[in-house]
Amino acid sequence: MSVMGTRWQGTTALLFCGMGFLSAACSALSGLDDFEIGSGAGAGSVTGTAGSGPGGQGGAGASGGNGGVVVSSGGEGGNGGHGPCQPGTTRSCYTGPTGTEGVGVCRVGVSTCTDERTWGECEGEITPSPELIFNDLDDDCGGTTLVDGDLLVRYLINEAATGLGAGQLFDSASNPMNLALDTGGAALFFTEPSPGQRGLRWPTRATNAMAWAHLTGGKIQQRLGSQKAATLEFVLDVDGTDANMTLFFIGTDALDFSADRLSVRFNELEEPRLYVNGSMVGQLPINMNTTGRSVLQIAIDTTQETASNRRRFYLDGILQEAKGTPPARDTMFDLASSVVFLLGNAGQGLRSPEATLHYAAIYTRALSSLELRNNATALLANDDAP
């Protein structure tokens, strides 16, 4: 039975004032009412109070004592005009993307005013770089030690230790797509079997319990639709499944596999299967009921010449030999008809596994083997704050 029908409802301007111009005109052009033009005696100062130093040095291009035109943003006595800073002074600086300063390894630097009165390079700053493998640092300053580049959605599933007080799963990626929780008759709740391992528990198979969001027009269709690569990443603990129980689902409420535009279901042997555009394109021949809490990763890249490389299955960061016919080369994800994104169920409903889901994420590219192992290592240690 379909559940979709009821559920988815300073400019810096240069001013040259020669002796033939009126000082008032120069003042009007510059917007500063108290500019002065140096005399032959070389008073050499500009601004609110006259300079008191010995023979003025004049401004840029003028020699001391000969008068010269001095233009400045503020009086500095008899030293003539100056640019935007005082030589030798310093200030904090940061050239990285907005929102990364102070996150992970990213730090501000120091810029020093040069003799030319301009700010020098930002020295000592640390800006985002590709996530280094196995160094336990947040190199890309995304807030975790995981790879954060090309992240589409990420659910840490750490909202609560017990019960259902949170009411939703929060997406920690940009432009978040939070998921509502449908208990399916109290068949869904948070649990924390160990510190750092909070998760969402489906205690019973074949219920309507799920985490879900409407998909039409959202970032998943916009950034993943018509693409040829993605990575699906989960931390889960499976107690038992029946055929077609579903871990992850993007699609429709059709009653056959045409509904599955991109999904991960289990077969009768509790082995995960990958579906793309309604077809099963890969299967991990491992009974997930025997693995305990584990990291399941599926990297998809249909541009690969070698068919087996178009979908790669990893368990705890280790590449596994997969079964099933890989997708045709250059297959694109056809998500145009998809209307819903689900965790722990399918569009048809009654497809929940008996399992705990601790973490879920989607990337818009196929992560490398080293990146996947790095992520798996961090997630196995702590999937709540990796």
Short mmCIF file of C-alpha atoms in Angstrom, two decimals, residues 18-167:
data_model
loop_
_atom_site.label_atom_id
_atom_site.label_comp_id
_atom_site.label_asym_id
_atom_site.label_seq_id
_atom_site.Cartn_x
_atom_site.Cartn_y
_atom_site.Cartn_z
CA GLY A 18 48.44 71.87 -9.60
CA MET A 19 49.31 75.37 -8.60
CA GLY A 20 46.92 76.70 -11.20
CA PHE A 21 43.86 75.13 -9.49
CA LEU A 22 41.96 76.72 -6.67
CA SER A 23 42.25 74.98 -3.34
CA ALA A 24 38.48 75.21 -2.94
CA ALA A 25 38.03 73.32 -6.18
CA CYS A 26 40.39 70.60 -5.03
CA SER A 27 38.57 70.40 -1.74
CA ALA A 28 35.24 70.05 -3.47
CA LEU A 29 36.51 67.35 -5.79
CA SER A 30 38.03 65.31 -3.00
CA GLY A 31 35.17 65.74 -0.59
CA LEU A 32 37.52 67.01 2.16
CA ASP A 33 36.86 70.60 3.18
CA ASP A 34 40.09 71.21 5.03
CA PHE A 35 42.73 70.21 2.46
CA GLU A 36 45.66 72.65 2.09
CA ILE A 37 48.12 73.21 -0.72
CA GLY A 38 51.69 73.42 0.47
CA SER A 39 53.56 76.65 -0.07
CA GLY A 40 57.15 77.14 -1.05
CA ALA A 41 58.06 77.26 2.61
CA GLY A 42 56.95 73.67 2.86
CA ALA A 43 54.42 73.59 5.67
CA GLY A 44 53.83 70.15 4.20
CA SER A 45 50.72 69.10 6.08
CA VAL A 46 47.16 68.31 5.33
CA THR A 47 44.00 68.01 7.33
CA GLY A 48 42.38 69.42 10.39
CA THR A 49 45.52 70.89 11.96
CA ALA A 50 48.49 72.30 10.21
CA GLY A 51 51.71 70.31 10.33
CA SER A 52 54.33 71.64 12.67
CA GLY A 53 57.38 69.72 11.57
CA PRO A 54 60.42 71.19 9.85
CA GLY A 55 60.47 71.63 6.08
CA GLY A 56 57.70 69.56 4.65
CA GLN A 57 58.50 66.48 2.60
CA GLY A 58 55.52 67.02 0.38
CA GLY A 59 53.34 64.35 -1.03
CA ALA A 60 54.15 61.62 -3.47
CA GLY A 61 56.11 63.12 -6.33
CA ALA A 62 56.94 66.39 -4.54
CA SER A 63 60.27 67.37 -3.03
CA GLY A 64 60.71 68.83 0.42
CA GLY A 65 60.78 72.59 0.68
CA ASN A 66 59.49 73.14 -2.83
CA GLY A 67 55.92 73.05 -1.89
CA GLY A 68 54.40 70.11 -3.70
CA VAL A 69 50.84 69.11 -3.29
CA VAL A 70 50.04 67.07 -0.25
CA VAL A 71 46.91 64.98 -0.11
CA SER A 72 46.13 62.77 2.84
CA SER A 73 43.35 61.22 4.80
CA GLY A 74 44.66 62.64 8.05
CA GLY A 75 47.36 64.97 9.35
CA GLU A 76 50.66 63.44 10.31
CA GLY A 77 52.56 66.63 11.12
CA GLY A 78 55.41 67.66 8.88
CA ASN A 79 55.84 64.28 7.26
CA GLY A 80 53.39 65.09 4.50
CA GLY A 81 50.62 62.82 3.26
CA HIS A 82 50.31 59.06 3.59
CA GLY A 83 48.38 56.10 2.26
CA PRO A 84 45.96 53.77 4.07
CA CYS A 85 48.29 52.74 6.89
CA GLN A 86 51.27 53.79 9.00
CA PRO A 87 54.51 51.89 8.20
CA GLY A 88 55.24 49.19 10.74
CA THR A 89 51.72 48.89 12.11
CA THR A 90 50.01 45.51 11.99
CA ARG A 91 46.48 44.15 11.78
CA SER A 92 44.76 40.76 11.77
CA CYS A 93 43.85 39.31 8.39
CA TYR A 94 42.15 36.28 6.87
CA THR A 95 41.64 35.45 3.20
CA GLY A 96 39.77 32.15 3.51
CA PRO A 97 36.07 31.63 2.77
CA THR A 98 33.53 33.28 5.04
CA GLY A 99 32.59 31.07 7.95
CA THR A 100 35.85 29.07 8.08
CA GLU A 101 37.89 31.43 10.29
CA GLY A 102 38.52 29.74 13.62
CA VAL A 103 37.04 26.43 12.45
CA GLY A 104 39.27 23.36 12.45
CA VAL A 105 42.87 24.31 11.68
CA CYS A 106 41.94 27.64 10.06
CA ARG A 107 43.46 30.65 11.79
CA VAL A 108 43.91 34.39 11.19
CA GLY A 109 47.26 35.85 10.18
CA VAL A 110 49.00 39.22 10.51
CA SER A 111 49.52 41.88 7.84
CA THR A 112 52.16 44.61 8.29
CA CYS A 113 52.08 48.08 6.76
CA THR A 114 54.96 48.53 4.32
CA ASP A 115 57.17 51.55 3.74
CA GLU A 116 54.92 52.30 0.77
CA ARG A 117 52.06 52.64 3.28
CA THR A 118 50.13 49.68 1.91
CA TRP A 119 49.20 46.50 3.73
CA GLY A 120 51.52 43.59 3.07
CA GLU A 121 50.73 39.90 2.60
CA CYS A 122 48.69 38.06 5.22
CA GLU A 123 51.38 36.06 7.00
CA GLY A 124 50.81 33.09 9.26
CA GLU A 125 47.18 32.51 8.33
CA ILE A 126 45.85 29.01 7.75
CA THR A 127 43.05 28.66 5.20
CA PRO A 128 41.11 25.53 4.17
CA SER A 129 42.98 22.79 2.34
CA PRO A 130 41.94 19.32 1.17
CA GLU A 131 41.31 17.00 4.11
CA LEU A 132 44.54 15.16 4.91
CA ILE A 133 44.20 11.48 5.55
CA PHE A 134 44.46 10.03 9.07
CA ASN A 135 45.77 13.16 10.82
CA ASP A 136 42.69 13.66 13.06
CA LEU A 137 42.54 17.34 12.06
CA ASP A 138 39.83 19.35 10.32
CA ASP A 139 42.01 20.50 7.41
CA ASP A 140 39.18 21.76 5.21
CA CYS A 141 37.67 23.67 8.15
CA GLY A 142 34.25 22.16 7.63
CA GLY A 143 33.69 21.42 11.31
CA THR A 144 34.66 17.71 11.29
CA THR A 145 37.67 15.53 10.51
CA LEU A 146 35.60 14.04 7.68
CA VAL A 147 35.91 15.08 4.06
CA ASP A 148 33.61 18.09 3.70
CA GLY A 149 34.17 19.07 0.07
CA ASP A 150 31.24 18.28 -2.25
CA LEU A 151 29.05 17.34 0.70
CA LEU A 152 25.34 17.37 -0.17
CA VAL A 153 23.65 16.24 3.05
CA ARG A 154 24.96 14.94 6.38
CA TYR A 155 22.90 13.63 9.28
CA LEU A 156 24.94 13.04 12.44
CA ILE A 157 21.81 11.67 14.16
CA ASN A 158 22.94 12.91 17.55
CA GLU A 159 19.83 14.94 18.41
CA ALA A 160 18.90 12.88 21.48
CA ALA A 161 20.04 9.93 23.56
CA THR A 162 16.57 8.49 24.09
CA GLY A 163 12.98 9.05 23.06
CA LEU A 164 11.74 11.24 20.23
CA GLY A 165 12.00 14.72 21.74
CA ALA A 166 14.01 16.10 18.82
CA GLY A 167 11.28 15.36 16.29
#
